[in-house]
Amino acid sequence: MTGTGIRLTAPAPGWAIDADVVVVGSGVAGLTAALRCTAAGLRTVVVTKARLDDGSTRWAQGGIAAALGEGDTPEQHLADTLVAGAGLCDEEAVRTLVTEGPAAVRRLIATGAHFDTSASGELQLTREGGHHRRRIAHAGGDATGAEISRALVEAVRDAALRTVENALVLDLLTDEHGRTSGVTLHVMGEGQHDGVGAVHAPAVILATGGMGQVFSATTNPAVSTGDGVALALRAGAEVSDLEFVQFHPTVLFLGTGAEGQQPLVSEAVRGEGAHLVDADGVRFMLGQHELAELAPRDIVAKAITRRMREQGAEHMYLDARHFGAAMWETRFPTILAACRAHGIDPVTQPVPVAPAAHYASGGVRTDLRGRTTVPGLYACGEVACTGVHGANRLASNSLLEGLVFAERIAADIAAGGTAGAAAGGTADSTADETDPAPPPVEPSATTVLLPLIAPEARAGIQRIMSSGAGVLRSARSLGTAAAALEAVYEQAQDHEGPGKAAVPGVESWETSNLLCVARVLVAAALEREETRGCHWREDHPERDDANWARHLVISLTPDRRPVPRRTATAAFPPVTPGPVATAAPTSATPPPADAPREP
């Protein structure tokens, strides 16, 4: 049973694995945490939705940001991050990131990641939007994520770390005291296990990545369906700042009907001197911001969208013809190949670009050790909200955040004995045999099964979100989206019963997760009546520090409704593991400012 009593409809586990720690996800955050836990002697199991190298990390083109260059300092990196976060960054979290980041990158290099260097062996550093210094380390020109993923996967295999691939994690398991005791998961017909099983462990690390697939067009891979955020909400954890979805300004435009993952044209292209222009060749970012094309992403995305509306255009252009063929081929080979695959040659013509959903700045709320509000449940990487990103992530801080906070989680588990105490000491991570699952526990009277959403609803949910909660938002568009999402939910609820509900399976579980995070995101976006960072409200076009220099924290009530509450100040609220609110206020009098409110 989960903390809220809410869980997915799924068969009882038919097999089980015992471990000290289970890591869900195999990007930079998940594999770093797993390697550090294993090095501390903890029996660690990695569960990942596809193959080990199929997460979002491998798609990261730009690089990893850290104060590694001559003349650069963590304080300067801190300042740039705080500006991008538009008043909602947690300064202590950012300071942790920028001070521990350089050493963490060096440890990543020691693990086997090869970054691009000069003839003298120095790291080649570049700039991206929002950075005043060259501090972005890259690999293979524009294949940084692929190189980081390669190095970490190789290290995991060298360590003989136990992995379960092609597995969708379903729900958190908890003991009678409400503490984490593992996860249920479904293995998709490949590997040693099939069907629904369980990994029993007193520590669970969510590193499931983002939820870009909730929108029609995104840079995220197909696996990014918000599974970690949805699992955490069902388990009773709090999420924060989910309204702040970063839309990458320069995504290769493939046509108005294009859906799913779209090719990214890295910010590093602008960092090397590419210009944003309209159909007439006018550089419209000049005068918009002191950094022009290198302004923070929210500013560039808004400027592109605004220009598109002014001209009735479907896209703008990124002009880097002045790079020449040699630079394109050596610095940006991945992007060059993607453009040419779609009939565009950036060496000789401007590249059509438009914003698309890219990164979730919010997520499962954690403290500086990665602990969530559910005892024993940790989160790191894009699924987490550490307070680092505030209202808008600074370019290339994401890989660094995953790296730094994964290390901190592993250190906390090893030092606190969360896993080791229950396991009775260290053990060989490959020695465990699969045990038969214990007899299924009958659901209690308070267990609530989440209505399964039919896979056919997925495209409709994505279109609802793109039209109502995309780059441009308003009370009208968000209200329409909320009503449409509620209709999808109610329809599924009405069809509960034998032979009527959607059939349990990967596609229906994914679609159910997408609907869950969509409803929460829209509830938060409706609540925040201002424009800040990557949240742009047309009906509230100004930033409102007096009323909205605040965070929105959301949990699910047992009847499965998202309930946002506003914090009293801009300070990132403390994370206290324990029970969450179980119902919305019923008093007829208005609730206080930070009390739960209806979406």
Coordinates of C-alpha atoms in Angstrom, one line a residue:
M1 CA 0.0 0.0 0.0
T2 CA 1.2 3.5 -0.7
G3 CA 1.1 6.6 1.6
T4 CA -2.0 8.1 0.0
G5 CA -3.6 4.7 -0.5
I6 CA -3.4 5.3 -4.3
R7 CA -1.8 2.8 -6.6
L8 CA -2.0 1.7 -10.2
T9 CA -4.2 -1.2 -11.1
A10 CA -1.7 -4.1 -11.7
P11 CA -1.3 -7.8 -11.0
A12 CA 0.3 -8.8 -7.7
P13 CA 4.1 -9.3 -7.9
G14 CA 5.1 -12.8 -9.0
W15 CA 8.8 -12.6 -8.2
A16 CA 11.0 -10.5 -5.9
I17 CA 14.6 -9.4 -5.5
D18 CA 16.2 -8.2 -2.2
A19 CA 18.6 -5.3 -2.1
D20 CA 19.9 -2.5 0.0
V21 CA 19.1 0.2 -2.5
V22 CA 17.1 0.3 -5.7
V23 CA 17.8 3.0 -8.2
V24 CA 15.1 3.8 -10.8
G25 CA 16.6 5.2 -13.9
S26 CA 19.9 5.0 -15.8
G27 CA 20.9 8.6 -16.7
V28 CA 23.7 10.5 -15.2
A29 CA 21.9 10.8 -11.9
G30 CA 20.8 7.2 -11.6
L31 CA 24.1 5.6 -12.6
T32 CA 26.2 7.9 -10.6
A33 CA 24.1 7.2 -7.5
A34 CA 24.3 3.4 -8.2
L35 CA 28.0 3.4 -8.6
R36 CA 28.6 5.4 -5.4
C37 CA 26.2 3.2 -3.4
T38 CA 27.9 0.1 -4.7
A39 CA 31.3 1.5 -3.9
A40 CA 30.0 2.0 -0.3
G41 CA 29.3 -1.7 -0.1
L42 CA 25.5 -1.5 -0.5
R43 CA 23.7 -4.1 -2.6
T44 CA 22.4 -2.0 -5.4
V45 CA 19.9 -2.8 -8.1
V46 CA 19.3 -0.5 -11.1
V47 CA 15.9 -0.6 -12.7
T48 CA 15.5 1.1 -16.0
K49 CA 12.6 1.5 -18.5
A50 CA 14.5 0.6 -21.6
R51 CA 18.2 -0.2 -22.1
L52 CA 20.8 1.3 -19.7
D53 CA 21.8 4.0 -22.2
D54 CA 18.3 5.0 -23.4
G55 CA 17.4 7.8 -21.0
S56 CA 17.5 11.6 -21.5
T57 CA 21.2 11.9 -20.7
R58 CA 22.4 10.5 -24.0
W59 CA 20.5 13.2 -25.9
A60 CA 22.2 16.1 -24.1
Q61 CA 24.1 18.0 -26.7
G62 CA 25.4 21.2 -25.1
G63 CA 27.5 19.9 -22.2
I64 CA 28.0 20.2 -18.5
A65 CA 28.5 23.5 -16.7
A66 CA 31.1 24.0 -14.0
A67 CA 33.6 26.7 -13.0
L68 CA 36.6 24.9 -14.5
G69 CA 38.1 27.6 -16.6
E70 CA 40.7 30.2 -15.8
G71 CA 39.2 33.3 -14.2
D72 CA 35.9 31.6 -13.6
T73 CA 34.6 31.0 -10.0
P74 CA 31.7 29.2 -8.3
E75 CA 30.4 32.6 -7.2
Q76 CA 30.1 33.7 -10.9
H77 CA 28.3 30.5 -11.7
L78 CA 26.1 31.0 -8.7
A79 CA 25.2 34.5 -9.9
D80 CA 24.3 33.4 -13.4
T81 CA 22.1 30.6 -12.0
L82 CA 20.2 32.9 -9.6
V83 CA 19.5 35.3 -12.4
A84 CA 18.1 32.5 -14.7
G85 CA 16.0 31.2 -11.8
A86 CA 14.0 34.5 -11.6
G87 CA 13.9 34.8 -7.9
L88 CA 12.9 31.3 -6.9
C89 CA 16.2 29.4 -6.7
D90 CA 17.2 28.1 -3.3
E91 CA 20.6 29.8 -2.8
E92 CA 21.9 27.1 -0.5
A93 CA 21.1 24.5 -3.1
V94 CA 22.7 26.5 -5.9
R95 CA 25.8 27.1 -3.8
T96 CA 26.1 23.4 -3.1
L97 CA 25.8 22.8 -6.9
V98 CA 28.5 25.3 -8.0
T99 CA 31.0 24.6 -5.2
E100 CA 30.9 20.8 -5.4
G101 CA 30.4 20.7 -9.2
P102 CA 34.0 21.1 -10.4
A103 CA 35.3 18.2 -8.3
A104 CA 32.3 16.1 -9.3
V105 CA 33.1 16.7 -13.0
R106 CA 36.7 15.7 -12.4
R107 CA 35.5 12.5 -10.7
L108 CA 33.3 11.9 -13.8
I109 CA 36.4 12.2 -16.0
A110 CA 38.2 9.8 -13.7
T111 CA 35.3 7.4 -14.2
G112 CA 36.1 7.4 -17.9
A113 CA 34.3 10.2 -19.6
H114 CA 36.3 11.9 -22.3
F115 CA 35.7 15.6 -22.8
D116 CA 37.0 17.7 -25.7
T117 CA 40.4 19.2 -25.0
S118 CA 42.8 21.6 -26.7
A119 CA 46.1 20.6 -28.2
S120 CA 47.7 21.3 -24.8
G121 CA 45.3 19.0 -23.0
E122 CA 43.1 21.7 -21.4
L123 CA 39.3 21.3 -21.4
Q124 CA 37.7 23.2 -24.2
L125 CA 34.9 25.3 -22.7
T126 CA 32.1 27.1 -24.4
R127 CA 29.2 29.5 -23.5
E128 CA 25.5 29.0 -23.6
G129 CA 22.5 31.1 -22.8
G130 CA 22.6 32.9 -19.4
H131 CA 26.3 32.2 -18.8
H132 CA 28.7 35.1 -18.7
R133 CA 31.8 32.8 -18.8
R134 CA 32.9 29.9 -21.0
R135 CA 32.2 27.1 -18.5
I136 CA 30.5 24.4 -20.6
A137 CA 32.6 21.3 -21.0
H138 CA 31.5 19.2 -24.0
A139 CA 32.4 15.9 -25.7
G140 CA 32.4 14.9 -29.3
G141 CA 31.5 18.4 -30.2
D142 CA 27.8 18.1 -29.5
A143 CA 27.6 14.5 -28.1
T144 CA 28.3 15.2 -24.5
G145 CA 25.4 13.2 -23.1
A146 CA 26.2 10.2 -25.2
E147 CA 29.8 10.2 -23.9
I148 CA 28.7 10.6 -20.3
S149 CA 26.2 7.8 -20.7
R150 CA 28.8 5.5 -22.4
A151 CA 31.3 6.0 -19.6
L152 CA 28.8 5.4 -16.8
V153 CA 27.2 2.4 -18.4
E154 CA 30.7 0.9 -19.0
A155 CA 31.6 1.5 -15.3
V156 CA 28.3 -0.1 -14.2
R157 CA 29.1 -3.2 -16.2
D158 CA 32.7 -3.3 -15.0
A159 CA 31.3 -3.2 -11.5
A160 CA 29.0 -6.1 -12.3
L161 CA 26.2 -4.1 -10.8
R162 CA 22.8 -5.8 -10.9
T163 CA 20.5 -4.3 -13.5
V164 CA 16.9 -4.9 -14.6
E165 CA 16.3 -3.4 -18.0
N166 CA 13.1 -2.9 -20.0
A167 CA 11.2 -2.5 -16.7
L168 CA 8.5 0.1 -15.9
V169 CA 8.4 0.8 -12.2
L170 CA 4.8 1.0 -11.0
D171 CA 4.4 1.9 -7.3
L172 CA 6.4 2.4 -4.1
L173 CA 6.2 -0.3 -1.4
T174 CA 6.0 0.9 2.2
D175 CA 6.1 -0.9 5.5
E176 CA 3.5 -0.7 8.3
H177 CA 5.2 2.5 9.6
G178 CA 5.0 4.3 6.2
R179 CA 8.7 3.9 5.4
T180 CA 9.9 2.9 2.0
S181 CA 10.4 -0.8 1.5
G182 CA 10.9 -1.1 -2.3
V183 CA 9.0 -0.9 -5.6
T184 CA 6.8 -2.9 -7.8
L185 CA 7.8 -3.1 -11.5
H186 CA 6.8 -4.7 -14.7
V187 CA 9.5 -6.3 -17.0
M188 CA 8.5 -6.0 -20.6
G189 CA 9.1 -9.5 -21.9
E190 CA 12.9 -9.4 -22.1
G191 CA 15.6 -10.4 -19.7
Q192 CA 15.6 -12.7 -16.7
H193 CA 12.2 -11.7 -15.4
D194 CA 8.8 -11.2 -17.1
G195 CA 5.7 -9.6 -15.8
V196 CA 5.1 -7.8 -12.5
G197 CA 7.6 -8.3 -9.7
A198 CA 9.1 -6.4 -6.8
V199 CA 12.5 -5.2 -5.6
H200 CA 12.5 -5.0 -1.8
A201 CA 14.9 -2.4 -0.4
P202 CA 14.7 0.2 2.4
A203 CA 16.0 2.9 0.1
V204 CA 14.6 3.9 -3.3
I205 CA 16.3 6.5 -5.5
L206 CA 14.1 8.0 -8.2
A207 CA 16.1 9.1 -11.2
T208 CA 13.5 8.6 -13.9
G209 CA 14.1 11.8 -15.8
G210 CA 11.5 14.2 -17.1
M211 CA 7.9 14.3 -18.4
G212 CA 8.3 16.0 -21.8
Q213 CA 6.1 13.4 -23.5
V214 CA 3.1 15.1 -21.8
F215 CA 3.3 17.6 -24.7
S216 CA 2.9 16.9 -28.4
A217 CA 6.3 18.2 -29.4
T218 CA 9.3 17.7 -27.1
T219 CA 13.1 17.0 -27.2
N220 CA 12.6 14.2 -24.6
P221 CA 12.8 10.5 -25.6
A222 CA 9.7 8.3 -25.7
V223 CA 10.5 7.0 -22.2
S224 CA 10.0 10.4 -20.5
T225 CA 6.4 10.0 -19.4
G226 CA 6.6 11.4 -15.9
D227 CA 6.6 8.0 -14.2
G228 CA 8.7 9.1 -11.3
V229 CA 6.6 12.2 -10.4
A230 CA 3.4 10.2 -10.7
L231 CA 4.8 7.3 -8.5
A232 CA 5.9 9.9 -5.9
L233 CA 2.6 11.6 -5.8
R234 CA 0.7 8.3 -5.4
A235 CA 3.2 7.4 -2.6
G236 CA 2.3 10.6 -0.7
A237 CA 5.3 12.7 -1.7
E238 CA 5.1 16.4 -2.4
V239 CA 6.1 18.0 -5.7
S240 CA 7.0 21.6 -6.3
D241 CA 7.3 24.2 -9.1
L242 CA 5.8 21.8 -11.7
E243 CA 4.4 24.8 -13.6
F244 CA 7.9 25.8 -14.7
V245 CA 8.4 23.7 -17.8
Q246 CA 11.3 24.9 -19.9
F247 CA 10.6 25.1 -23.6
H248 CA 13.9 24.9 -25.6
P249 CA 13.9 27.9 -28.0
T250 CA 15.6 26.2 -30.9
V251 CA 14.2 22.8 -31.8
L252 CA 14.3 21.8 -35.4
F253 CA 10.9 22.6 -36.9
L254 CA 9.4 19.6 -38.7
G255 CA 6.0 21.0 -39.5
T256 CA 2.9 21.9 -37.5
G257 CA 1.7 18.3 -37.3
A258 CA 5.0 16.8 -36.0
E259 CA 4.6 15.0 -32.7
G260 CA 6.9 13.1 -30.3
Q261 CA 10.6 13.6 -29.9
Q262 CA 12.0 16.4 -32.1
P263 CA 15.7 17.1 -32.9
L264 CA 17.3 19.6 -30.7
V265 CA 19.5 22.4 -32.1
S266 CA 21.8 23.0 -29.1
E267 CA 22.2 26.3 -27.4
A268 CA 25.9 25.8 -28.0
V269 CA 25.3 26.7 -31.6
R270 CA 24.3 30.2 -30.5
G271 CA 27.1 30.1 -28.0
E272 CA 29.5 29.8 -31.0
G273 CA 27.9 32.8 -32.7
A274 CA 24.7 31.7 -34.6
H275 CA 22.0 34.3 -35.0
L276 CA 18.3 34.1 -34.6
V277 CA 16.5 35.7 -37.6
D278 CA 13.0 36.0 -39.0
A279 CA 12.0 35.3 -42.6
D280 CA 13.4 38.7 -43.6
G281 CA 16.8 38.0 -42.0
V282 CA 16.3 40.4 -39.2
R283 CA 18.1 39.6 -35.9
F284 CA 15.1 40.2 -33.6
M285 CA 17.0 39.3 -30.3
L286 CA 19.1 42.5 -30.6
G287 CA 17.7 44.9 -28.0
Q288 CA 15.6 42.3 -26.3
H289 CA 18.4 41.4 -23.7
E290 CA 22.0 42.4 -23.1
L291 CA 23.1 38.8 -24.1
A292 CA 20.9 38.9 -27.3
E293 CA 20.8 35.2 -28.6
L294 CA 22.5 34.1 -25.4
A295 CA 19.8 35.4 -23.1
P296 CA 18.3 32.8 -20.7
R297 CA 16.1 30.2 -22.5
D298 CA 12.8 31.6 -21.2
I299 CA 13.5 35.0 -22.7
V300 CA 14.6 33.6 -26.1
A301 CA 11.6 31.2 -26.2
K302 CA 9.2 34.1 -25.5
A303 CA 10.9 36.3 -28.1
I304 CA 10.7 33.7 -30.8
T305 CA 7.0 33.0 -29.9
R306 CA 6.2 36.7 -29.9
R307 CA 7.8 37.2 -33.3
M308 CA 6.0 34.2 -34.7
R309 CA 2.7 35.7 -33.6
E310 CA 3.5 39.1 -34.9
Q311 CA 4.4 37.8 -38.4
G312 CA 1.9 34.9 -38.5
A313 CA 4.8 32.5 -38.9
E314 CA 5.1 28.9 -37.8
H315 CA 8.9 29.2 -37.0
M316 CA 11.9 31.4 -37.0
Y317 CA 15.4 30.6 -38.3
L318 CA 18.8 30.0 -36.8
D319 CA 21.5 31.3 -39.2
A320 CA 25.0 29.8 -38.8
R321 CA 26.0 29.7 -42.4
H322 CA 29.1 31.8 -41.5
F323 CA 30.5 28.8 -39.5
G324 CA 31.5 27.1 -42.7
A325 CA 31.4 23.3 -43.4
A326 CA 34.5 22.5 -41.4
M327 CA 33.2 24.0 -38.1
W328 CA 29.8 22.3 -38.6
E329 CA 31.5 19.0 -39.2
T330 CA 33.8 19.1 -36.2
R331 CA 31.9 21.1 -33.6
F332 CA 28.3 20.0 -34.3
P333 CA 28.4 16.7 -36.2
T334 CA 25.2 15.3 -34.5
I335 CA 23.1 18.4 -35.3
L336 CA 24.5 18.6 -38.8
A337 CA 23.5 15.0 -39.4
A338 CA 20.0 15.5 -38.0
C339 CA 19.4 18.6 -40.1
R340 CA 20.5 16.9 -43.3
A341 CA 18.4 13.9 -42.5
H342 CA 15.4 16.2 -42.7
G343 CA 16.5 17.9 -45.9
I344 CA 18.1 21.0 -44.4
D345 CA 21.8 21.9 -44.8
P346 CA 22.9 24.4 -42.2
V347 CA 26.1 25.1 -44.0
T348 CA 24.2 26.7 -46.9
Q349 CA 20.8 27.6 -45.4
P350 CA 19.2 28.9 -42.2
V351 CA 17.7 26.2 -40.0
P352 CA 13.9 26.5 -39.2
V353 CA 13.4 26.4 -35.4
A354 CA 10.6 26.7 -32.9
P355 CA 10.3 26.1 -29.1
A356 CA 9.3 22.7 -27.8
A357 CA 9.0 21.2 -24.4
H358 CA 12.4 20.4 -23.0
Y359 CA 13.0 20.3 -19.3
A360 CA 11.0 20.2 -16.1
S361 CA 12.5 22.7 -13.6
G362 CA 10.1 21.4 -10.9
G363 CA 9.6 17.8 -9.6
V364 CA 9.6 15.7 -6.5
R365 CA 10.6 18.0 -3.6
T366 CA 13.9 17.1 -1.9
D367 CA 16.3 18.5 0.6
L368 CA 20.1 18.9 -0.1
R369 CA 20.6 15.2 0.5
G370 CA 18.0 14.2 -2.0
R371 CA 15.5 13.1 0.6
T372 CA 11.8 13.5 -0.2
T373 CA 8.8 13.8 2.2
V374 CA 8.4 10.0 2.2
P375 CA 10.9 8.3 4.5
G376 CA 13.5 6.3 2.6
L377 CA 12.5 7.7 -0.8
Y378 CA 15.1 9.9 -2.6
A379 CA 15.0 11.7 -5.9
C380 CA 17.7 13.3 -8.1
G381 CA 18.1 14.6 -11.6
E382 CA 15.2 16.0 -13.6
V383 CA 12.6 14.1 -11.6
A384 CA 13.6 16.1 -8.5
C385 CA 13.1 19.6 -7.4
T386 CA 16.1 20.5 -5.3
G387 CA 15.6 24.3 -5.5
V388 CA 18.5 24.7 -7.9
H389 CA 16.6 25.7 -11.0
G390 CA 13.9 28.0 -9.6
A391 CA 11.6 29.3 -12.3
N392 CA 14.0 28.5 -15.2
R393 CA 17.0 26.2 -15.5
L394 CA 20.3 27.7 -16.5
A395 CA 21.6 25.9 -19.6
S396 CA 23.8 22.8 -18.9
N397 CA 23.2 22.9 -15.2
S398 CA 21.0 19.7 -15.5
L399 CA 23.8 17.2 -16.0
L400 CA 25.7 18.8 -13.1
E401 CA 22.7 18.7 -10.8
G402 CA 22.2 15.0 -11.5
L403 CA 25.9 14.4 -10.8
V404 CA 26.3 16.4 -7.6
F405 CA 23.0 15.4 -5.9
A406 CA 23.4 11.7 -6.8
E407 CA 26.7 11.7 -5.0
R408 CA 25.1 13.4 -2.0
I409 CA 22.3 10.8 -1.9
A410 CA 24.7 7.9 -2.0
A411 CA 26.7 9.5 0.9
D412 CA 23.5 10.0 2.9
I413 CA 22.4 6.4 2.5
A414 CA 25.8 5.1 3.3
A415 CA 26.3 7.3 6.4
G416 CA 22.8 7.0 7.7
G417 CA 22.4 3.3 7.4
T418 CA 19.0 3.6 5.8
A419 CA 19.8 0.6 3.6
G420 CA 22.7 -1.1 5.3
A421 CA 21.0 -1.3 8.7
A422 CA 18.1 -3.2 7.3
A423 CA 20.3 -5.4 5.2
G424 CA 22.7 -6.4 7.9
G425 CA 26.0 -5.3 6.4
T426 CA 27.6 -5.4 3.0
A427 CA 27.2 -8.0 0.3
D428 CA 28.2 -8.9 -3.2
S429 CA 25.8 -7.0 -5.5
T430 CA 25.6 -9.9 -7.9
A431 CA 25.1 -12.6 -5.4
D432 CA 21.4 -12.3 -4.7
E433 CA 19.1 -14.9 -6.2
T434 CA 15.6 -14.1 -7.1
D435 CA 13.2 -15.2 -4.4
P436 CA 9.6 -16.2 -4.8
A437 CA 7.4 -13.2 -4.0
P438 CA 5.7 -13.3 -0.6
P439 CA 2.0 -14.0 -0.5
P440 CA 0.1 -11.0 -1.9
V441 CA -1.2 -8.6 0.8
E442 CA -4.8 -7.9 0.5
P443 CA -5.5 -4.2 -0.1
S444 CA -6.7 -2.3 2.9
A445 CA -10.0 -0.6 3.0
T446 CA -8.2 2.7 2.3
T447 CA -6.5 1.5 -0.9
V448 CA -7.7 3.5 -3.9
L449 CA -6.9 2.2 -7.4
L450 CA -6.1 4.9 -9.9
P451 CA -8.4 4.6 -13.0
L452 CA -6.4 3.2 -15.9
I453 CA -6.3 5.5 -18.9
A454 CA -6.6 3.8 -22.3
P455 CA -3.5 4.2 -24.5
E456 CA -5.7 5.8 -27.2
A457 CA -6.1 8.8 -24.9
R458 CA -2.3 9.6 -25.0
A459 CA -2.3 11.8 -28.1
G460 CA -5.3 13.7 -26.9
I461 CA -3.7 14.5 -23.6
Q462 CA -0.6 15.7 -25.4
R463 CA -2.6 18.0 -27.7
I464 CA -4.6 19.4 -24.7
M465 CA -1.3 20.2 -23.0
S466 CA 0.4 21.8 -26.0
S467 CA -2.6 24.0 -26.8
G468 CA -3.5 25.0 -23.2
A469 CA -0.3 24.8 -21.2
G470 CA 2.5 25.4 -23.7
V471 CA 4.8 28.4 -24.1
L472 CA 1.8 30.9 -23.9
R473 CA -0.7 30.4 -21.1
S474 CA -3.8 32.2 -19.8
A475 CA -6.6 31.5 -17.4
R476 CA -8.8 30.7 -20.4
S477 CA -6.4 28.2 -22.0
L478 CA -5.5 26.6 -18.8
G479 CA -9.1 26.3 -17.7
T480 CA -10.0 24.7 -21.0
A481 CA -7.1 22.3 -20.5
A482 CA -8.1 21.5 -17.0
A483 CA -11.7 20.7 -18.0
A484 CA -10.5 18.5 -20.9
L485 CA -8.1 16.6 -18.7
E486 CA -10.8 16.1 -16.1
A487 CA -13.1 14.8 -18.8
V488 CA -10.5 12.2 -19.7
Y489 CA -10.2 11.2 -16.1
E490 CA -13.9 11.1 -15.4
Q491 CA -14.5 8.9 -18.5
A492 CA -11.9 6.4 -17.2
Q493 CA -13.5 6.5 -13.8
D494 CA -16.9 5.9 -15.1
H495 CA -15.7 2.8 -17.0
E496 CA -14.2 1.1 -14.0
G497 CA -15.4 -2.4 -13.5
P498 CA -14.8 -5.9 -14.9
G499 CA -14.4 -5.9 -18.6
K500 CA -14.8 -2.2 -18.9
A501 CA -11.6 -0.6 -17.6
A502 CA -8.4 -0.2 -19.8
V503 CA -6.3 -3.4 -19.7
P504 CA -3.3 -3.2 -17.3
G505 CA -0.1 -2.9 -19.3
V506 CA 2.8 -0.7 -20.1
E507 CA 0.9 1.6 -22.5
S508 CA -2.1 2.2 -20.1
W509 CA 0.2 2.7 -17.1
E510 CA 2.3 5.2 -19.0
T511 CA -0.9 7.1 -20.2
S512 CA -2.2 7.1 -16.6
N513 CA 1.1 8.6 -15.4
L514 CA 0.9 11.2 -18.2
L515 CA -2.6 12.2 -17.2
C516 CA -1.6 12.4 -13.5
V517 CA 1.3 14.8 -14.1
A518 CA -0.7 16.8 -16.7
R519 CA -3.5 17.5 -14.1
V520 CA -0.9 18.5 -11.5
L521 CA 1.0 20.8 -13.9
V522 CA -2.2 22.5 -15.1
A523 CA -3.4 23.0 -11.5
A524 CA -0.1 24.7 -10.6
A525 CA -0.1 26.8 -13.8
L526 CA -3.6 28.0 -13.1
E527 CA -2.7 28.9 -9.6
R528 CA 0.3 31.0 -10.5
E529 CA -1.2 34.3 -11.7
E530 CA 2.0 36.0 -13.0
T531 CA 4.7 35.6 -15.6
R532 CA 8.0 34.4 -14.2
G533 CA 10.8 32.4 -15.7
C534 CA 9.4 29.8 -18.1
H535 CA 5.8 30.3 -16.9
W536 CA 4.2 32.9 -19.2
R537 CA 0.7 34.0 -18.5
E538 CA -0.7 36.3 -21.2
D539 CA -3.4 37.5 -18.8
H540 CA -0.8 38.3 -16.1
P541 CA 2.2 39.5 -18.2
E542 CA 4.3 40.9 -15.3
R543 CA 6.4 39.3 -12.6
D544 CA 4.6 39.8 -9.3
D545 CA 7.2 39.5 -6.4
A546 CA 4.8 40.9 -3.8
N547 CA 2.3 38.0 -4.2
W548 CA 4.2 35.3 -6.2
A549 CA 7.8 35.2 -5.0
R550 CA 6.6 31.9 -3.6
H551 CA 6.7 28.2 -4.4
L552 CA 3.7 26.0 -5.1
V553 CA 3.8 22.7 -3.3
I554 CA 1.3 20.0 -4.5
S555 CA 0.2 16.6 -3.2
L556 CA -2.6 14.3 -4.0
T557 CA -5.6 13.8 -1.7
P558 CA -6.8 10.2 -1.2
D559 CA -9.6 10.9 -3.7
R560 CA -6.9 11.6 -6.3
R561 CA -7.2 15.4 -6.7
P562 CA -4.1 17.6 -6.9
V563 CA -4.1 20.3 -4.2
P564 CA -1.7 23.2 -4.6
R565 CA -0.6 25.3 -1.6
R566 CA 1.5 28.4 -1.8
T567 CA 4.5 28.8 0.5
A568 CA 4.6 31.8 2.8
T569 CA 7.9 33.1 1.4
A570 CA 10.3 32.6 -1.5
A571 CA 12.5 30.4 0.7
F572 CA 12.5 26.8 -0.5
P573 CA 10.4 25.0 2.2
P574 CA 12.1 22.4 4.5
V575 CA 11.5 18.8 3.6
T576 CA 10.2 16.8 6.5
P577 CA 9.5 13.1 5.8
G578 CA 6.1 12.2 7.2
P579 CA 2.4 12.2 6.4
V580 CA 1.0 14.7 3.9
A581 CA -2.4 16.4 4.0
T582 CA -5.2 13.9 3.4
A583 CA -8.0 16.2 2.4
A584 CA -8.7 19.6 1.1
P585 CA -10.1 22.2 3.5
T586 CA -13.8 21.8 4.2
S587 CA -14.4 25.1 6.1
A588 CA -16.6 27.7 4.5
T589 CA -14.1 30.3 5.5
P590 CA -11.2 31.2 3.1
P591 CA -8.1 29.2 3.9
P592 CA -4.8 30.9 4.8
A593 CA -2.3 31.8 2.0
D594 CA -0.4 28.6 2.2
A595 CA -3.2 26.3 2.9
P596 CA -4.3 23.7 0.3
R597 CA -6.5 25.2 -2.4
E598 CA -8.7 23.7 -5.1
P599 CA -7.1 23.8 -8.6

